[in-house]
Every structure is written in structure tokens, then in C-alpha cells.
PDB file of N, CA and C in Angstrom:
ATOM      1  N   UNK A  13      42.292  -9.860 -29.367  1.00  0.00           N
ATOM      2  CA  UNK A  13      41.191 -10.090 -30.273  1.00  0.00           C
ATOM      3  C   UNK A  13      40.207 -11.102 -29.688  1.00  0.00           C
ATOM      4  N   UNK A  14      40.732 -12.213 -29.152  1.00  0.00           N
ATOM      5  CA  UNK A  14      39.871 -13.235 -28.566  1.00  0.00           C
ATOM      6  C   UNK A  14      39.128 -12.692 -27.353  1.00  0.00           C
ATOM      7  N   UNK A  15      39.835 -11.864 -26.559  1.00  0.00           N
ATOM      8  CA  UNK A  15      39.229 -11.343 -25.347  1.00  0.00           C
ATOM      9  C   UNK A  15      38.053 -10.421 -25.658  1.00  0.00           C
ATOM     10  N   UNK A  16      38.141  -9.668 -26.716  1.00  0.00           N
ATOM     11  CA  UNK A  16      37.057  -8.775 -27.109  1.00  0.00           C
ATOM     12  C   UNK A  16      35.827  -9.578 -27.507  1.00  0.00           C
ATOM     13  N   UNK A  17      36.039 -10.682 -28.208  1.00  0.00           N
ATOM     14  CA  UNK A  17      34.918 -11.528 -28.609  1.00  0.00           C
ATOM     15  C   UNK A  17      34.258 -12.161 -27.392  1.00  0.00           C
ATOM     16  N   UNK A  18      35.042 -12.674 -26.474  1.00  0.00           N
ATOM     17  CA  UNK A  18      34.507 -13.304 -25.257  1.00  0.00           C
ATOM     18  C   UNK A  18      33.753 -12.268 -24.428  1.00  0.00           C
ATOM     19  N   UNK A  19      34.312 -11.089 -24.317  1.00  0.00           N
ATOM     20  CA  UNK A  19      33.665 -10.014 -23.573  1.00  0.00           C
ATOM     21  C   UNK A  19      32.333  -9.626 -24.224  1.00  0.00           C
ATOM     22  N   UNK A  20      32.302  -9.541 -25.548  1.00  0.00           N
ATOM     23  CA  UNK A  20      31.069  -9.217 -26.259  1.00  0.00           C
ATOM     24  C   UNK A  20      30.007 -10.291 -26.034  1.00  0.00           C
ATOM     25  N   UNK A  21      30.389 -11.560 -26.046  1.00  0.00           N
ATOM     26  CA  UNK A  21      29.444 -12.646 -25.812  1.00  0.00           C
ATOM     27  C   UNK A  21      28.879 -12.562 -24.391  1.00  0.00           C
ATOM     28  N   UNK A  22      29.718 -12.261 -23.430  1.00  0.00           N
ATOM     29  CA  UNK A  22      29.267 -12.144 -22.044  1.00  0.00           C
ATOM     30  C   UNK A  22      28.293 -10.979 -21.883  1.00  0.00           C
ATOM     31  N   UNK A  23      28.600  -9.849 -22.486  1.00  0.00           N
ATOM     32  CA  UNK A  23      27.719  -8.680 -22.401  1.00  0.00           C
ATOM     33  C   UNK A  23      26.371  -8.972 -23.042  1.00  0.00           C
ATOM     34  N   UNK A  24      26.361  -9.607 -24.177  1.00  0.00           N
ATOM     35  CA  UNK A  24      25.110  -9.952 -24.855  1.00  0.00           C
ATOM     36  C   UNK A  24      24.296 -10.930 -24.007  1.00  0.00           C
ATOM     37  N   UNK A  25      24.951 -11.921 -23.419  1.00  0.00           N
ATOM     38  CA  UNK A  25      24.253 -12.895 -22.570  1.00  0.00           C
ATOM     39  C   UNK A  25      23.626 -12.211 -21.359  1.00  0.00           C
ATOM     40  N   UNK A  26      24.319 -11.270 -20.746  1.00  0.00           N
ATOM     41  CA  UNK A  26      23.776 -10.554 -19.586  1.00  0.00           C
ATOM     42  C   UNK A  26      22.552  -9.741 -19.994  1.00  0.00           C
ATOM     43  N   UNK A  27      22.620  -9.066 -21.129  1.00  0.00           N
ATOM     44  CA  UNK A  27      21.489  -8.267 -21.586  1.00  0.00           C
ATOM     45  C   UNK A  27      20.276  -9.123 -21.924  1.00  0.00           C
ATOM     46  N   UNK A  28      20.497 -10.289 -22.489  1.00  0.00           N
ATOM     47  CA  UNK A  28      19.384 -11.159 -22.883  1.00  0.00           C
ATOM     48  C   UNK A  28      18.728 -11.812 -21.676  1.00  0.00           C
ATOM     49  N   UNK A  29      19.517 -12.265 -20.712  1.00  0.00           N
ATOM     50  CA  UNK A  29      18.980 -13.035 -19.603  1.00  0.00           C
ATOM     51  C   UNK A  29      18.725 -12.218 -18.341  1.00  0.00           C
ATOM     52  N   UNK A  30      18.899 -10.933 -18.388  1.00  0.00           N
ATOM     53  CA  UNK A  30      18.671 -10.085 -17.229  1.00  0.00           C
ATOM     54  C   UNK A  30      17.176 -10.024 -16.923  1.00  0.00           C
ATOM     55  N   UNK A  31      16.829 -10.024 -15.636  1.00  0.00           N
ATOM     56  CA  UNK A  31      15.446  -9.953 -15.185  1.00  0.00           C
ATOM     57  C   UNK A  31      14.934  -8.523 -15.374  1.00  0.00           C
ATOM     58  N   UNK A  32      14.039  -8.307 -16.376  1.00  0.00           N
ATOM     59  CA  UNK A  32      13.564  -6.967 -16.684  1.00  0.00           C
ATOM     60  C   UNK A  32      12.039  -6.901 -16.725  1.00  0.00           C
ATOM     61  N   UNK A  33      11.371  -6.876 -15.576  1.00  0.00           N
ATOM     62  CA  UNK A  33       9.917  -6.725 -15.591  1.00  0.00           C
ATOM     63  C   UNK A  33       9.528  -5.294 -15.972  1.00  0.00           C
ATOM     64  N   UNK A  34       8.315  -5.141 -16.545  1.00  0.00           N
ATOM     65  CA  UNK A  34       7.854  -3.791 -16.895  1.00  0.00           C
ATOM     66  C   UNK A  34       7.189  -3.113 -15.697  1.00  0.00           C
ATOM     67  N   UNK A  35       6.700  -3.920 -14.734  1.00  0.00           N
ATOM     68  CA  UNK A  35       6.107  -3.393 -13.511  1.00  0.00           C
ATOM     69  C   UNK A  35       6.499  -4.285 -12.344  1.00  0.00           C
ATOM     70  N   UNK A  36       6.694  -3.684 -11.173  1.00  0.00           N
ATOM     71  CA  UNK A  36       6.984  -4.432  -9.960  1.00  0.00           C
ATOM     72  C   UNK A  36       6.247  -3.804  -8.792  1.00  0.00           C
ATOM     73  N   UNK A  37       5.561  -4.636  -8.002  1.00  0.00           N
ATOM     74  CA  UNK A  37       4.881  -4.191  -6.790  1.00  0.00           C
ATOM     75  C   UNK A  37       5.392  -5.021  -5.630  1.00  0.00           C
ATOM     76  N   UNK A  38       5.802  -4.377  -4.537  1.00  0.00           N
ATOM     77  CA  UNK A  38       6.264  -5.074  -3.341  1.00  0.00           C
ATOM     78  C   UNK A  38       5.281  -4.797  -2.209  1.00  0.00           C
ATOM     79  N   UNK A  39       4.802  -5.864  -1.567  1.00  0.00           N
ATOM     80  CA  UNK A  39       3.868  -5.744  -0.460  1.00  0.00           C
ATOM     81  C   UNK A  39       4.503  -6.312   0.796  1.00  0.00           C
ATOM     82  N   UNK A  40       4.194  -5.673   1.935  1.00  0.00           N
ATOM     83  CA  UNK A  40       4.662  -6.157   3.223  1.00  0.00           C
ATOM     84  C   UNK A  40       3.511  -6.051   4.220  1.00  0.00           C
ATOM     85  N   UNK A  41       2.985  -7.180   4.640  1.00  0.00           N
ATOM     86  CA  UNK A  41       1.850  -7.254   5.576  1.00  0.00           C
ATOM     87  C   UNK A  41       0.666  -6.403   5.124  1.00  0.00           C
ATOM     88  N   UNK A  42       0.320  -6.504   3.854  1.00  0.00           N
ATOM     89  CA  UNK A  42      -0.848  -5.821   3.330  1.00  0.00           C
ATOM     90  C   UNK A  42      -0.634  -4.380   2.921  1.00  0.00           C
ATOM     91  N   UNK A  43       0.569  -3.880   3.000  1.00  0.00           N
ATOM     92  CA  UNK A  43       0.863  -2.501   2.610  1.00  0.00           C
ATOM     93  C   UNK A  43       1.820  -2.497   1.422  1.00  0.00           C
ATOM     94  N   UNK A  44       1.554  -1.620   0.471  1.00  0.00           N
ATOM     95  CA  UNK A  44       2.431  -1.466  -0.690  1.00  0.00           C
ATOM     96  C   UNK A  44       3.671  -0.710  -0.247  1.00  0.00           C
ATOM     97  N   UNK A  45       4.837  -1.372  -0.303  1.00  0.00           N
ATOM     98  CA  UNK A  45       6.072  -0.737   0.165  1.00  0.00           C
ATOM     99  C   UNK A  45       6.852  -0.083  -0.965  1.00  0.00           C
ATOM    100  N   UNK A  46       6.797  -0.647  -2.177  1.00  0.00           N
ATOM    101  CA  UNK A  46       7.478  -0.011  -3.307  1.00  0.00           C
ATOM    102  C   UNK A  46       6.826  -0.436  -4.605  1.00  0.00           C
ATOM    103  N   UNK A  47       7.004   0.403  -5.607  1.00  0.00           N
ATOM    104  CA  UNK A  47       6.459   0.130  -6.938  1.00  0.00           C
ATOM    105  C   UNK A  47       7.405   0.686  -7.976  1.00  0.00           C
ATOM    106  N   UNK A  48       7.503  -0.013  -9.105  1.00  0.00           N
ATOM    107  CA  UNK A  48       8.340   0.441 -10.215  1.00  0.00           C
ATOM    108  C   UNK A  48       7.586   0.216 -11.516  1.00  0.00           C
ATOM    109  N   UNK A  49       7.806   1.072 -12.450  1.00  0.00           N
ATOM    110  CA  UNK A  49       7.204   0.921 -13.764  1.00  0.00           C
ATOM    111  C   UNK A  49       5.951   1.766 -13.916  1.00  0.00           C
ATOM    112  N   UNK A  50       5.361   1.683 -15.096  1.00  0.00           N
ATOM    113  CA  UNK A  50       4.150   2.431 -15.420  1.00  0.00           C
ATOM    114  C   UNK A  50       2.939   1.566 -15.062  1.00  0.00           C
ATOM    115  N   UNK A  51       2.406   1.734 -13.856  1.00  0.00           N
ATOM    116  CA  UNK A  51       1.323   0.899 -13.342  1.00  0.00           C
ATOM    117  C   UNK A  51       0.000   1.631 -13.549  1.00  0.00           C
ATOM    118  N   UNK A  52      -0.976   0.985 -14.220  1.00  0.00           N
ATOM    119  CA  UNK A  52      -2.289   1.623 -14.387  1.00  0.00           C
ATOM    120  C   UNK A  52      -2.921   1.937 -13.030  1.00  0.00           C
ATOM    121  N   UNK A  53      -3.551   3.111 -12.929  1.00  0.00           N
ATOM    122  CA  UNK A  53      -4.101   3.578 -11.656  1.00  0.00           C
ATOM    123  C   UNK A  53      -5.142   2.614 -11.108  1.00  0.00           C
ATOM    124  N   UNK A  54      -6.013   2.103 -11.954  1.00  0.00           N
ATOM    125  CA  UNK A  54      -7.060   1.172 -11.509  1.00  0.00           C
ATOM    126  C   UNK A  54      -6.477  -0.116 -10.970  1.00  0.00           C
ATOM    127  N   UNK A  55      -5.478  -0.654 -11.644  1.00  0.00           N
ATOM    128  CA  UNK A  55      -4.836  -1.886 -11.201  1.00  0.00           C
ATOM    129  C   UNK A  55      -4.133  -1.667  -9.869  1.00  0.00           C
ATOM    130  N   UNK A  56      -3.470  -0.535  -9.706  1.00  0.00           N
ATOM    131  CA  UNK A  56      -2.773  -0.225  -8.461  1.00  0.00           C
ATOM    132  C   UNK A  56      -3.752  -0.117  -7.299  1.00  0.00           C
ATOM    133  N   UNK A  57      -4.855   0.589  -7.502  1.00  0.00           N
ATOM    134  CA  UNK A  57      -5.828   0.739  -6.419  1.00  0.00           C
ATOM    135  C   UNK A  57      -6.497  -0.589  -6.086  1.00  0.00           C
ATOM    136  N   UNK A  58      -6.764  -1.422  -7.098  1.00  0.00           N
ATOM    137  CA  UNK A  58      -7.347  -2.743  -6.846  1.00  0.00           C
ATOM    138  C   UNK A  58      -6.385  -3.631  -6.064  1.00  0.00           C
ATOM    139  N   UNK A  59      -5.101  -3.577  -6.390  1.00  0.00           N
ATOM    140  CA  UNK A  59      -4.102  -4.369  -5.657  1.00  0.00           C
ATOM    141  C   UNK A  59      -3.990  -3.910  -4.207  1.00  0.00           C
ATOM    142  N   UNK A  60      -4.042  -2.603  -3.991  1.00  0.00           N
ATOM    143  CA  UNK A  60      -4.000  -2.087  -2.622  1.00  0.00           C
ATOM    144  C   UNK A  60      -5.214  -2.553  -1.831  1.00  0.00           C
ATOM    145  N   UNK A  61      -6.384  -2.559  -2.479  1.00  0.00           N
ATOM    146  CA  UNK A  61      -7.604  -3.004  -1.805  1.00  0.00           C
ATOM    147  C   UNK A  61      -7.544  -4.494  -1.472  1.00  0.00           C
ATOM    148  N   UNK A  62      -7.040  -5.299  -2.404  1.00  0.00           N
ATOM    149  CA  UNK A  62      -6.881  -6.736  -2.162  1.00  0.00           C
ATOM    150  C   UNK A  62      -5.928  -6.963  -0.990  1.00  0.00           C
ATOM    151  N   UNK A  63      -4.821  -6.228  -0.970  1.00  0.00           N
ATOM    152  CA  UNK A  63      -3.844  -6.379   0.109  1.00  0.00           C
ATOM    153  C   UNK A  63      -4.408  -5.909   1.446  1.00  0.00           C
ATOM    154  N   UNK A  64      -5.284  -4.928   1.411  1.00  0.00           N
ATOM    155  CA  UNK A  64      -5.894  -4.447   2.649  1.00  0.00           C
ATOM    156  C   UNK A  64      -6.877  -5.483   3.212  1.00  0.00           C
ATOM    157  N   UNK A  65      -7.670  -6.108   2.324  1.00  0.00           N
ATOM    158  CA  UNK A  65      -8.668  -7.091   2.766  1.00  0.00           C
ATOM    159  C   UNK A  65      -8.033  -8.418   3.164  1.00  0.00           C
ATOM    160  N   UNK A  66      -6.999  -8.842   2.447  1.00  0.00           N
ATOM    161  CA  UNK A  66      -6.295 -10.092   2.744  1.00  0.00           C
ATOM    162  C   UNK A  66      -4.801  -9.790   2.805  1.00  0.00           C
ATOM    163  N   UNK A  67      -4.315  -9.334   3.957  1.00  0.00           N
ATOM    164  CA  UNK A  67      -2.906  -8.925   4.058  1.00  0.00           C
ATOM    165  C   UNK A  67      -1.941 -10.055   3.686  1.00  0.00           C
ATOM    166  N   UNK A  68      -0.944  -9.717   2.900  1.00  0.00           N
ATOM    167  CA  UNK A  68       0.089 -10.669   2.484  1.00  0.00           C
ATOM    168  C   UNK A  68       1.389  -9.921   2.277  1.00  0.00           C
ATOM    169  N   UNK A  69       2.462 -10.670   2.223  1.00  0.00           N
ATOM    170  CA  UNK A  69       3.776 -10.118   1.920  1.00  0.00           C
ATOM    171  C   UNK A  69       4.300 -10.829   0.680  1.00  0.00           C
ATOM    172  N   UNK A  70       4.904 -10.088  -0.212  1.00  0.00           N
ATOM    173  CA  UNK A  70       5.455 -10.702  -1.411  1.00  0.00           C
ATOM    174  C   UNK A  70       5.644  -9.694  -2.517  1.00  0.00           C
ATOM    175  N   UNK A  71       6.013 -10.223  -3.672  1.00  0.00           N
ATOM    176  CA  UNK A  71       6.344  -9.395  -4.823  1.00  0.00           C
ATOM    177  C   UNK A  71       5.509  -9.849  -6.020  1.00  0.00           C
ATOM    178  N   UNK A  72       5.023  -8.864  -6.791  1.00  0.00           N
ATOM    179  CA  UNK A  72       4.287  -9.123  -8.027  1.00  0.00           C
ATOM    180  C   UNK A  72       5.070  -8.451  -9.147  1.00  0.00           C
ATOM    181  N   UNK A  73       5.454  -9.238 -10.155  1.00  0.00           N
ATOM    182  CA  UNK A  73       6.178  -8.699 -11.307  1.00  0.00           C
ATOM    183  C   UNK A  73       5.347  -8.933 -12.563  1.00  0.00           C
ATOM    184  N   UNK A  74       5.425  -7.996 -13.484  1.00  0.00           N
ATOM    185  CA  UNK A  74       4.715  -8.105 -14.757  1.00  0.00           C
ATOM    186  C   UNK A  74       5.746  -8.067 -15.874  1.00  0.00           C
ATOM    187  N   UNK A  75       5.713  -9.105 -16.718  1.00  0.00           N
ATOM    188  CA  UNK A  75       6.622  -9.208 -17.862  1.00  0.00           C
ATOM    189  C   UNK A  75       5.809  -9.126 -19.150  1.00  0.00           C
ATOM    190  N   UNK A  76       6.422  -8.538 -20.182  1.00  0.00           N
ATOM    191  CA  UNK A  76       5.769  -8.469 -21.494  1.00  0.00           C
ATOM    192  C   UNK A  76       6.766  -8.885 -22.564  1.00  0.00           C
ATOM    193  N   UNK A  77       6.296  -9.761 -23.457  1.00  0.00           N
ATOM    194  CA  UNK A  77       7.082 -10.047 -24.647  1.00  0.00           C
ATOM    195  C   UNK A  77       6.226  -9.673 -25.852  1.00  0.00           C
ATOM    196  N   UNK A  78       6.601 -10.107 -27.017  1.00  0.00           N
ATOM    197  CA  UNK A  78       5.870  -9.704 -28.227  1.00  0.00           C
ATOM    198  C   UNK A  78       4.433 -10.191 -28.238  1.00  0.00           C
ATOM    199  N   UNK A  79       4.159 -11.316 -27.611  1.00  0.00           N
ATOM    200  CA  UNK A  79       2.849 -11.937 -27.755  1.00  0.00           C
ATOM    201  C   UNK A  79       1.963 -11.855 -26.517  1.00  0.00           C
ATOM    202  N   UNK A  80       2.511 -11.808 -25.331  1.00  0.00           N
ATOM    203  CA  UNK A  80       1.695 -11.897 -24.134  1.00  0.00           C
ATOM    204  C   UNK A  80       2.273 -11.072 -22.987  1.00  0.00           C
ATOM    205  N   UNK A  81       1.450 -10.861 -22.005  1.00  0.00           N
ATOM    206  CA  UNK A  81       1.853 -10.205 -20.768  1.00  0.00           C
ATOM    207  C   UNK A  81       1.644 -11.218 -19.655  1.00  0.00           C
ATOM    208  N   UNK A  82       2.638 -11.356 -18.771  1.00  0.00           N
ATOM    209  CA  UNK A  82       2.597 -12.414 -17.775  1.00  0.00           C
ATOM    210  C   UNK A  82       2.827 -11.845 -16.383  1.00  0.00           C
ATOM    211  N   UNK A  83       2.021 -12.312 -15.422  1.00  0.00           N
ATOM    212  CA  UNK A  83       2.203 -11.958 -14.021  1.00  0.00           C
ATOM    213  C   UNK A  83       3.020 -13.044 -13.338  1.00  0.00           C
ATOM    214  N   UNK A  84       3.999 -12.641 -12.537  1.00  0.00           N
ATOM    215  CA  UNK A  84       4.814 -13.588 -11.774  1.00  0.00           C
ATOM    216  C   UNK A  84       4.766 -13.158 -10.315  1.00  0.00           C
ATOM    217  N   UNK A  85       4.449 -14.114  -9.436  1.00  0.00           N
ATOM    218  CA  UNK A  85       4.309 -13.841  -8.011  1.00  0.00           C
ATOM    219  C   UNK A  85       5.422 -14.530  -7.239  1.00  0.00           C
ATOM    220  N   UNK A  86       5.806 -13.943  -6.099  1.00  0.00           N
ATOM    221  CA  UNK A  86       6.752 -14.623  -5.220  1.00  0.00           C
ATOM    222  C   UNK A  86       6.018 -15.774  -4.526  1.00  0.00           C
ATOM    223  N   UNK A  87       6.783 -16.708  -3.971  1.00  0.00           N
ATOM    224  CA  UNK A  87       6.198 -17.901  -3.361  1.00  0.00           C
ATOM    225  C   UNK A  87       5.352 -17.589  -2.139  1.00  0.00           C
ATOM    226  N   UNK A  88       5.584 -16.454  -1.502  1.00  0.00           N
ATOM    227  CA  UNK A  88       4.858 -16.124  -0.280  1.00  0.00           C
ATOM    228  C   UNK A  88       3.447 -15.586  -0.524  1.00  0.00           C
ATOM    229  N   UNK A  89       3.077 -15.331  -1.779  1.00  0.00           N
ATOM    230  CA  UNK A  89       1.746 -14.820  -2.089  1.00  0.00           C
ATOM    231  C   UNK A  89       0.770 -15.996  -2.143  1.00  0.00           C
ATOM    232  N   UNK A  90      -0.322 -15.957  -1.330  1.00  0.00           N
ATOM    233  CA  UNK A  90      -1.297 -17.060  -1.328  1.00  0.00           C
ATOM    234  C   UNK A  90      -2.016 -17.195  -2.666  1.00  0.00           C
ATOM    235  N   UNK A  91      -2.462 -18.404  -2.979  1.00  0.00           N
ATOM    236  CA  UNK A  91      -3.083 -18.672  -4.277  1.00  0.00           C
ATOM    237  C   UNK A  91      -4.392 -17.899  -4.465  1.00  0.00           C
ATOM    238  N   UNK A  92      -5.159 -17.684  -3.410  1.00  0.00           N
ATOM    239  CA  UNK A  92      -6.404 -16.911  -3.551  1.00  0.00           C
ATOM    240  C   UNK A  92      -6.107 -15.458  -3.903  1.00  0.00           C
ATOM    241  N   UNK A  93      -5.053 -14.918  -3.334  1.00  0.00           N
ATOM    242  CA  UNK A  93      -4.658 -13.546  -3.643  1.00  0.00           C
ATOM    243  C   UNK A  93      -4.145 -13.468  -5.081  1.00  0.00           C
ATOM    244  N   UNK A  94      -3.381 -14.467  -5.511  1.00  0.00           N
ATOM    245  CA  UNK A  94      -2.903 -14.506  -6.898  1.00  0.00           C
ATOM    246  C   UNK A  94      -4.074 -14.455  -7.866  1.00  0.00           C
ATOM    247  N   UNK A  95      -5.113 -15.252  -7.593  1.00  0.00           N
ATOM    248  CA  UNK A  95      -6.265 -15.296  -8.485  1.00  0.00           C
ATOM    249  C   UNK A  95      -6.989 -13.957  -8.512  1.00  0.00           C
ATOM    250  N   UNK A  96      -7.132 -13.318  -7.356  1.00  0.00           N
ATOM    251  CA  UNK A  96      -7.811 -12.022  -7.313  1.00  0.00           C
ATOM    252  C   UNK A  96      -7.030 -10.966  -8.094  1.00  0.00           C
ATOM    253  N   UNK A  97      -5.704 -10.992  -7.990  1.00  0.00           N
ATOM    254  CA  UNK A  97      -4.881 -10.028  -8.739  1.00  0.00           C
ATOM    255  C   UNK A  97      -4.961 -10.320 -10.233  1.00  0.00           C
ATOM    256  N   UNK A  98      -4.952 -11.606 -10.614  1.00  0.00           N
ATOM    257  CA  UNK A  98      -5.125 -11.958 -12.024  1.00  0.00           C
ATOM    258  C   UNK A  98      -6.460 -11.425 -12.548  1.00  0.00           C
ATOM    259  N   UNK A  99      -7.504 -11.508 -11.731  1.00  0.00           N
ATOM    260  CA  UNK A  99      -8.831 -11.062 -12.159  1.00  0.00           C
ATOM    261  C   UNK A  99      -8.906  -9.563 -12.407  1.00  0.00           C
ATOM    262  N   UNK A 100      -8.129  -8.762 -11.677  1.00  0.00           N
ATOM    263  CA  UNK A 100      -8.187  -7.306 -11.859  1.00  0.00           C
ATOM    264  C   UNK A 100      -7.108  -6.797 -12.807  1.00  0.00           C
ATOM    265  N   UNK A 101      -6.234  -7.670 -13.286  1.00  0.00           N
ATOM    266  CA  UNK A 101      -5.156  -7.251 -14.179  1.00  0.00           C
ATOM    267  C   UNK A 101      -5.735  -6.793 -15.516  1.00  0.00           C
ATOM    268  N   UNK A 102      -5.408  -5.574 -15.974  1.00  0.00           N
ATOM    269  CA  UNK A 102      -6.061  -5.013 -17.165  1.00  0.00           C
ATOM    270  C   UNK A 102      -5.617  -5.599 -18.502  1.00  0.00           C
ATOM    271  N   UNK A 103      -4.444  -6.227 -18.561  1.00  0.00           N
ATOM    272  CA  UNK A 103      -3.950  -6.745 -19.838  1.00  0.00           C
ATOM    273  C   UNK A 103      -4.336  -8.202 -19.966  1.00  0.00           C
ATOM    274  N   UNK A 104      -5.589  -8.450 -20.323  1.00  0.00           N
ATOM    275  CA  UNK A 104      -6.085  -9.814 -20.420  1.00  0.00           C
ATOM    276  C   UNK A 104      -5.429 -10.579 -21.541  1.00  0.00           C
ATOM    277  N   UNK A 105      -5.503 -11.887 -21.448  1.00  0.00           N
ATOM    278  CA  UNK A 105      -4.880 -12.736 -22.439  1.00  0.00           C
ATOM    279  C   UNK A 105      -5.811 -13.152 -23.561  1.00  0.00           C
ATOM    280  N   UNK A 106      -6.658 -12.241 -24.013  1.00  0.00           N
ATOM    281  CA  UNK A 106      -7.591 -12.567 -25.080  1.00  0.00           C
ATOM    282  C   UNK A 106      -6.901 -12.775 -26.406  1.00  0.00           C
ATOM    283  N   UNK A 107      -7.539 -13.506 -27.290  1.00  0.00           N
ATOM    284  CA  UNK A 107      -6.932 -13.759 -28.585  1.00  0.00           C
ATOM    285  C   UNK A 107      -7.287 -12.632 -29.557  1.00  0.00           C
ATOM    286  N   UNK A 108      -6.592 -12.594 -30.686  1.00  0.00           N
ATOM    287  CA  UNK A 108      -6.841 -11.541 -31.671  1.00  0.00           C
ATOM    288  C   UNK A 108      -8.103 -11.807 -32.471  1.00  0.00           C
ATOM    289  N   UNK A 109      -8.673 -12.996 -32.339  1.00  0.00           N
ATOM    290  CA  UNK A 109      -9.889 -13.329 -33.081  1.00  0.00           C
ATOM    291  C   UNK A 109     -11.132 -12.960 -32.292  1.00  0.00           C
ATOM    292  N   UNK A 110     -10.994 -12.130 -31.283  1.00  0.00           N
ATOM    293  CA  UNK A 110     -12.109 -11.733 -30.448  1.00  0.00           C
ATOM    294  C   UNK A 110     -13.181 -11.063 -31.281  1.00  0.00           C
ATOM    295  N   UNK A 111     -14.396 -11.495 -31.136  1.00  0.00           N
ATOM    296  CA  UNK A 111     -15.501 -10.897 -31.850  1.00  0.00           C
ATOM    297  C   UNK A 111     -15.865 -11.599 -33.142  1.00  0.00           C
ATOM    298  N   UNK A 112     -15.055 -12.505 -33.609  1.00  0.00           N
ATOM    299  CA  UNK A 112     -15.365 -13.237 -34.833  1.00  0.00           C
ATOM    300  C   UNK A 112     -16.121 -14.511 -34.521  1.00  0.00           C
ATOM    301  N   UNK A 113     -16.992 -14.870 -35.407  1.00  0.00           N
ATOM    302  CA  UNK A 113     -17.753 -16.127 -35.244  1.00  0.00           C
ATOM    303  C   UNK A 113     -17.521 -16.998 -36.467  1.00  0.00           C
ATOM    304  N   UNK A 114     -17.478 -18.286 -36.234  1.00  0.00           N
ATOM    305  CA  UNK A 114     -17.258 -19.219 -37.346  1.00  0.00           C
ATOM    306  C   UNK A 114     -18.534 -19.507 -38.090  1.00  0.00           C
TER     307      UNK A 114
END
């Protein structure tokens, strides 16, 4: 009985803390080597163009929770490239009060 409870707690902890991005892009010397998830065509082509103009190696992951969408980069991605990818990312962090005036 105790073992079943401990096993259930472990399984729940693994499911909660598992790394589950909705999109993943892997680059190697300016070339897209692998991709996972439902990636918008425009965002994918913009990322390929950025990687072609400023070759880099690294990983870009996209996470989504109930409130926001977040980009996470590997340490090897230069800060200028990070900013350019943030600029072309289609899921902006705008607020729900967009368009209202006080």
C-alpha cells in the first residue's frame, strides 16, 4: 500500500516537472538541424534567415502556460540573435487591455 502511494507521487512529480516545450529549433553553424512542434511558417523562415545572416549554434525552445508564451535560448546563442528572434516571434506578450484608453 505504501509503495503504491510513493510510486504515484513519483509519477506525478515527473509529469509536472518534465521539460515540455511546445516548439524546439536546433541550429548548428547557421543551419536548422532539427525542429519539433507546430512552428508557424513565417517564424520558421525568419529564424532560418537570421541564422543565415548571423550563423550561430544553439537551441531555441518555446514554452506556453495559461498566461504567457516564453522563449528560452541555450547559452551559446548570442544576445543580438536572441533579440532578433524575439522581434520576429509571432506570440507577442501584449496585454488583454490592448486598444482601450483611460
